[in-house]
Amino acid sequence: MGLISLLIFLPLAGAVLIALGPREKPGLLRGIALTTSVATFLLSLGLFTRFVAGEGGFQLVEMRPWVPGLGITYRVGIDGISLFLVLLSTLLSVVAMAASWSDIKVRVKEFMICLLFLETGMIGVFVALDLFLFYVFWEVMLIPMYLLIGIWGNPGRRIYAAVKFFLFTMFGSLLMLVAILVMYFYHGKTTGIYTFDLMSWYNLKLPLSMQVWLFLAFGLAFAIKVPMFPFHTWLPDAHTEAPTVGSVLLAAVLLKMGTYGFLRFNLPLFPEATVMFVPLLAGLSLVGIIYGALVAMVQVDVKRLVAFSSVSHMGFVVLGIFALNVEGMTGAMLQMLNHGFSTGALFLIVGMIYERRHTRMIADFGGLSTVMPVFATFFLIVALSSIGLPGLNGFVGEFLVLLGAFQAEPLWAVVAGLGLILAAVYMLWMFQRVMFGEVDKEENRGLKDLNLREAALLLVMVFFIIQFGVYPKPYIDRIEPSLKLVLKRVEERGAPLRPAAATAAEKPAAATAPQHFTTQHHN
Amino acid sequence: MIDKIWLVVLFPLLGVVINGLAGIKLPRKVIGAIGSLAILGSFITACLIFVEVAGHGSAERVSEVVLFTWIGCGSLQVNAGFLVDPLSLVMMLTVSGVSFIIHVYSTGYMAEDEGFRRYFTYLNLFVFFMLILVSANSFLLMFVGWEGVGLCSYLLIGFWYQRQAPADAGKKAFVVNRVGDYGFLLAMLLIFVTFNTLDFNKVFAAAPQVLEKGGLAVTLMTLLLFVGACGKSAQIPLYVWLPDAMEGPTPVSALIHAATMVTAGVYMVARCATLYSMAPISMEVVAIIGCLTALFAASIGLLQNDIKRVLAYSTISQLGYMFLACGVGVFTAGIFHLVTHAFFKALLFLGAGSVMHGMSGELDMRKMGGLKTKMPWTYGTFLIGTLALAGIFPFAGFFSKDEILWAALQKSPALWLGGAVGAFMTAFYMFRAVFMTFHGESRIESHVHVHESPGSMILPLCVLAVLSVAGGWIGLPLIAGGNQLKEFLQPLFSVAGHAAPAEQAAHEVGLEITMMLVSLGIALSVIGLAWFMYIKKPLLLEKLSARFSSLYRLVYNKYFVDEAYDALIIQPIKNSSLWLWRLFDEKVIDGAVHGTAALVLGASGALR
Amino acid sequence: MGIETGTVMLSIIGPEVVLVLAALGIMMTDLFVKSDSEQPFLMWIGFVGMLGALAVSASFWGKEAAYGFYGMVVADNFSAFFTTLFLIAGGLTLLMSSGYVRAQGIAAGEYYTLTLFATTGMVLMAQSTDLIMLFLGLEVLSVSLYVLAGMAQDSTRSAESSLKYFMLGAFSTGFLLYGIALLYGACGSTRLADIGSVLAQKQILREPMLLAGMGLLLTGFGFKIAMAPFHRWAPDVYEGAPTPITGFMSVGVKAAAFAALLRVFAGSLAALSPHWKELLWIGSVLTMTIGNVAALRQTNIKRMLAYSSIAHAGYILIGVVAGGSAGTGAVLYYLLVYTLMNIGAFAVVITIEQKGEKNLNLSAYAGIGSRHLALGAAMAVFMFSLAGIPPFSGFMGKFYIFSAAVKEGYIGLTIIAVLNSLVSVYYYLRVTVMMFMQEPESGAEEAAVFFHPALAGVLLIAIFFTVQMGLFPSSYLQFAQDSIKMFL
Amino acid sequence: MVGTTQYLVLGAVLFCIGVAGVFIRRNAIVVFMCIELMLSAVSLTFIALSRSQGSIDGQIFVFFIMTVAAAEAAVGLAIILSLYRRRQTINVDEFDLLKW
């Protein structure tokens, strides 16, 4: 069994162990779960060390026949795009385990099993190189997440949120399933080989009319997951009602699957259609950026606010992807990771005060800085990272996205940039209302500052928040070659259909002396 | 030594780390000492480098020190590196020098505050970012400092976050700055697609070949950069945050909102002199905005009763002068004024802080008066600062301001007139402040026990006072070879390849001297007027205000700009957001979802 | 005609013989059963009979098709597949019933005997190569089930269910017979092989008698598989019948009807496929849509599962429409998968059900997941599998069906089907919501769980295969593929 | 002249009458008799076709139909009887415990 397979199945083994363990000893079960996820994380570091930087293709590929009759194989591997997403998943799983330590008190056994299943699903989605396998992981993940929201969520609307989450996601993915099948048979009929192998599919040249439909079907599934405007309404509900850990993983990892899907499938498989749909996708993501930010501004519930801010931030990611140049796409990838840390940390933070006060309403807080100074510091750093302060992680990604967008179509960057202003407005306003002012509520007066465990959790997040901001090079170096490969596929076949990009490159050239511009078209 | 430039930014960072992490266990004195020494370290390093650079011939004074690749992606390669040249050195010296003084002052001023450690951590962090801003070798890195100082400004304005006003003011400052930063950001994007790099040296070197003089690209770039500068340096229409920023501790106002951060915009415009020189339209815009701001802010300053607000509007106004200088092409003069302004405005703020300290936090000048005797040191230094700001010979402000006005006259009489009227008002409101605070009868409320400030506060005042007097002499315009600052800086600005108007000025010494005397005369007469109105005949003022009551109200309420912004921008956005959420999100989108579900469920009911 | 009609060849109907012998054995033994506690013995006789029949049927696997009774019955892979399926369904039903029968006070001897007879009828249907045999098998199956549906003696509901089933069953038999008659008129034979070869030679296939016969036949089958618009009986009957029998009907009868449908339509009437595929296309869409949509609002779990069963018939019809090796194979695989997961679901229902139709309401499931995790988890697995969520076998089944449809170009049909499965997710989730996310209303009587070792065995088997067939479907797919070689 | 067609038509008419009866009549016994009528119609059709085609299969089929119908009648009447015992009615519309 290769390293990647080990990563996939280790959490599963842990889950089985917990299932057999005694219900009366939640401490033991927590211990097993934490040990498993820590072990998985440590193993996943092996991916990083064994990954050859500078190579764009898939590495550490494992292949095993699964359903040979249908050309289904168990095929996993990583490239620069998935490497860090896997690491993000394993790291955040550890964080999630630790974060749930005192939060979850009932049905610990089931909870830990769900978390470990979720971890398997998350890793699986990012490493699967067989469309069938991918689809299986993609759907499998719904179950534990659904249970997490539905069982351990906030009383009240948790069931509504859980079912909404499930149905929304399922809606998109079912159409994707049809698209996968259509593609599978097209591949079979044209090449004679019936296979779900992604690598083989990459070589397939689909007629444009077909690409359009397939792109839409795949795209819908991913757009719902991202979530892009106007398919986002499940997110605020899911985030708000989910337990802290659920929100953290949902924001940090699950949302990334949508954007990952775009990069992994939509772009390379349907290059011509991609180019065709750039205006639509970029347009929606721009609307999402502004819309999410505006709506976030007027929220009265911290978690909902963060959820809408996710809509805005993920808009940046999609925009970067559909800028269709190295800068934008790299920015999008970084932004995916950044959003994982920033928003993940934000949900941890909200969870910590929720655990103390059992409310998420902004109006119920105020002046927490006075009673919880350490917490205030972490919250501030995380909020600033979410705003995209230079020197912290958010900025690098957002700047690259804007740069990419500007090169593709200056207007995009102009509109998207407004999102940065609004981000400062909603985040700081919320921060002010929660943390500043006098402690005017009696309940807030006695709040305890962070304990060691909580501080350690946030420290991990803040470490990466700063590290990504100051020295993102190791990440970019590994991500970029893979993105270039994707881009090459799009460029080679989609290039003739690219009016937008062409004008973007020519416009400044026409305005001024030409010698500089001819060379700088994204390479 | 030049390659040790990173030490300049490292020291404050160390201060942040030590005070921020370990400081919780340290006594206040140690914290204060660490904070101050960190800045002193930067200052000394900067001095050493300055000496070394100054020793080089003017051609070899520019060098770049690269630490590591920060972002390298596609065609974007941005290094974390420093640009060491006369301009950045002057800025580094000013920033670290004034910062050090203010740090020392703060150890006294903030001695009793609960957040002492937090204060010094923030202050060191600010200096760190400010030094990055002025020493960065690329637009992007400069932007790091740019937003970083904005952050620190946010934190320090809202330092006393328990109260609503500082917290609001901090947020306002950050958000308004963000609007400016948006311009900066777009400018960077445009620069990148044009030059394929964001390095200052590469951009400026390529500019003459790549850009067409007066072309759309360069005009757009420079205008967008100027939007950023407007935000940071509080120019119309983005000046609104600065008066509110006075909610922060006074040393912060002195350091950030007078001496250093707010001048970042000027520095940036000067840094991009090459680009601006190629965009005459932008230059005009800069000059006009600068001139208008100078006038506008000064007029508001005339009627403010809060001593710090007077100084705040004065700062806005003086920043306007600096932009005016840049706009008319005398970047050196802009920087010169920046430096002198840093001295005397810091002095004034610290003086105001000293008054506050002695008055138990009172800021309303109507409740002061006659402090001259009770706080002699403060009075003396404050007066020196005032004279310098009013532009009285031989104080620092005289030289720098005069150079600007002279250059403006060369460009257009209207600009000169605006500047001169502004100078007139400046002298008036400053002496109004002096008279209301230190002269006349005491209007102090009985419970306030007035006392002179401790030595740690007075000493910095004295040092700054000396600088306010002598600071101008480095730029003496008339003595041959006397304008050392210009000599030091000019090579940078002549890259753009056009003769600075200041050079022509040398040929008209006579006229210049005349103009100097005129402005001096005006200033002196205005001082007299202020004395007449506030000391001799205080009743006259009431009559005047009753006479021009609507005008008085308009100016007294700062032209209702804040109210207008609130009604025209903030409320509409807020309301439309609410509308989007409550109606669009919940009714339309979710309504469609729920509608579909209801439809299916309804069908289910029908089918049973 | 090329078919070796041969002689009687009793061995061909070996499985039926074994089953009938076992049934007779139960009847005899029943005479000597004195107390309730000896009842399980009867069940075990039946179960052993099932195993024996399975062994006999397994011996047919992989061999040349062997005909018996002068070509009236056949033992081939296809029949072996279905026989296996019926025997699994029957065997599991017996196991499920053991405790239930006692608790509900049902006459055990008759119950088991009739179950075995019903199974015999199914096997006969799968083996028949003549419409007469088909009719006989169907009637053996139906008459047994008419009675079984009314077996819950103390329940008026059950009797009502029985009557309804009987009425509609007999009614639909009329259609089926009339269809057979017309087909006979058009082709001159009731032998499937002969009909096939006659049709293959015919130039004009638009004869009214032929088409009317086909239509009537389809209507008859439609009733049996509860294809919309002939589905109205199913929910009522399923709700009223004893729960194990409901489970048995939902899988066994359906599978038997599909076996016959495939033999007749995909086999003999292949030449007419453009006509019947069109009808089945519409039927499939109606069936799954009506089934799923109507299930949404059900509060009685058996009724909900009845509609769910209708919906699944709709999915299976897609496979029939798609046809070919992929489509037909998918039908078989799906039936196998569906049998195990649906029986599993009914096993859970039985576990929770109490004497006298109590606890059949969904609200009785509240909190089951926290009190009986294993049971809740089992039900969740069956629900997710029925909803078609990986990695469970239900997903694999749907995947196979949809892929066959896409392969044959029925993309519109596939999209309708996936949207349907989205709708279905809602009501399957509702069960898990009830079990895991809600607590019983305060004051409500806590549902006591009816535990029985045999039932636990059924659950384990069902769970195991539901997971295993989802994760490692290869051998089962191969099994299904090998079973349909005769159609290709 | 009475030919095959006439028999077939008669069969069809009878079948239709049976179907209509099932839908219209509410008495369980009558409904059941209508079903029997349908079966008889089918039998008639079979015999007619058997005769016209000269094959014996159809006639054999009719025997089976008769046998099965008898079995069905036995079971069916028993069910109706048992229900009547419980409900004192055999009106199908009143069997409404299930939703029908």
PDB file of N, CA, C and O in Angstrom, chain C residues 71 73 111 114 175 340 346 424 432 440 465 485:
ATOM      1  N   GLY C  71     -40.027 -28.416 -23.463  1.00  0.00           N
ATOM      2  CA  GLY C  71     -39.709 -27.027 -23.805  1.00  0.00           C
ATOM      3  C   GLY C  71     -40.545 -25.999 -23.080  1.00  0.00           C
ATOM      4  O   GLY C  71     -40.564 -24.842 -23.464  1.00  0.00           O
ATOM      5  N   VAL C  73     -40.219 -25.383 -19.729  1.00  0.00           N
ATOM      6  CA  VAL C  73     -39.351 -24.722 -18.741  1.00  0.00           C
ATOM      7  C   VAL C  73     -37.906 -24.884 -19.171  1.00  0.00           C
ATOM      8  O   VAL C  73     -37.572 -25.775 -19.946  1.00  0.00           O
ATOM      9  N   TYR C 111     -48.385 -19.884   7.110  1.00  0.00           N
ATOM     10  CA  TYR C 111     -47.554 -18.752   6.710  1.00  0.00           C
ATOM     11  C   TYR C 111     -46.301 -19.221   5.959  1.00  0.00           C
ATOM     12  O   TYR C 111     -46.015 -18.800   4.852  1.00  0.00           O
ATOM     13  N   LEU C 114     -47.077 -21.073   2.658  1.00  0.00           N
ATOM     14  CA  LEU C 114     -47.439 -20.182   1.567  1.00  0.00           C
ATOM     15  C   LEU C 114     -46.240 -19.389   1.049  1.00  0.00           C
ATOM     16  O   LEU C 114     -46.115 -19.139  -0.147  1.00  0.00           O
ATOM     17  N   PHE C 175     -55.921  -8.867 -17.827  1.00  0.00           N
ATOM     18  CA  PHE C 175     -55.223  -8.156 -18.898  1.00  0.00           C
ATOM     19  C   PHE C 175     -54.100  -8.991 -19.479  1.00  0.00           C
ATOM     20  O   PHE C 175     -53.913  -9.086 -20.684  1.00  0.00           O
ATOM     21  N   LEU C 340     -31.431  -6.982  -1.382  1.00  0.00           N
ATOM     22  CA  LEU C 340     -30.740  -7.035  -0.098  1.00  0.00           C
ATOM     23  C   LEU C 340     -30.969  -5.787   0.722  1.00  0.00           C
ATOM     24  O   LEU C 340     -31.229  -5.855   1.921  1.00  0.00           O
ATOM     25  N   PHE C 346     -36.607  -3.458   5.678  1.00  0.00           N
ATOM     26  CA  PHE C 346     -37.795  -4.036   6.304  1.00  0.00           C
ATOM     27  C   PHE C 346     -37.449  -4.774   7.591  1.00  0.00           C
ATOM     28  O   PHE C 346     -38.240  -4.783   8.535  1.00  0.00           O
ATOM     29  N   SER C 424     -35.777  11.679  -3.926  1.00  0.00           N
ATOM     30  CA  SER C 424     -35.855  10.532  -3.022  1.00  0.00           C
ATOM     31  C   SER C 424     -34.945  10.723  -1.817  1.00  0.00           C
ATOM     32  O   SER C 424     -35.257  10.275  -0.723  1.00  0.00           O
ATOM     33  N   THR C 432     -33.343   9.127   8.598  1.00  0.00           N
ATOM     34  CA  THR C 432     -32.126   9.302   9.402  1.00  0.00           C
ATOM     35  C   THR C 432     -32.262  10.515  10.308  1.00  0.00           C
ATOM     36  O   THR C 432     -31.770  10.515  11.427  1.00  0.00           O
ATOM     37  N   PRO C 440     -37.558  11.621  20.896  1.00  0.00           N
ATOM     38  CA  PRO C 440     -38.992  11.372  20.947  1.00  0.00           C
ATOM     39  C   PRO C 440     -39.692  12.467  21.728  1.00  0.00           C
ATOM     40  O   PRO C 440     -39.123  13.026  22.654  1.00  0.00           O
ATOM     41  N   PHE C 465     -23.808  -7.294   2.586  1.00  0.00           N
ATOM     42  CA  PHE C 465     -23.864  -7.266   1.119  1.00  0.00           C
ATOM     43  C   PHE C 465     -24.105  -5.853   0.593  1.00  0.00           C
ATOM     44  O   PHE C 465     -23.613  -5.496  -0.468  1.00  0.00           O
ATOM     45  N   LYS C 485     -26.584 -13.834 -21.151  1.00  0.00           N
ATOM     46  CA  LYS C 485     -25.946 -14.096 -22.443  1.00  0.00           C
ATOM     47  C   LYS C 485     -26.968 -14.490 -23.493  1.00  0.00           C
ATOM     48  O   LYS C 485     -26.811 -14.218 -24.672  1.00  0.00           O
TER      49      LYS C 485
END
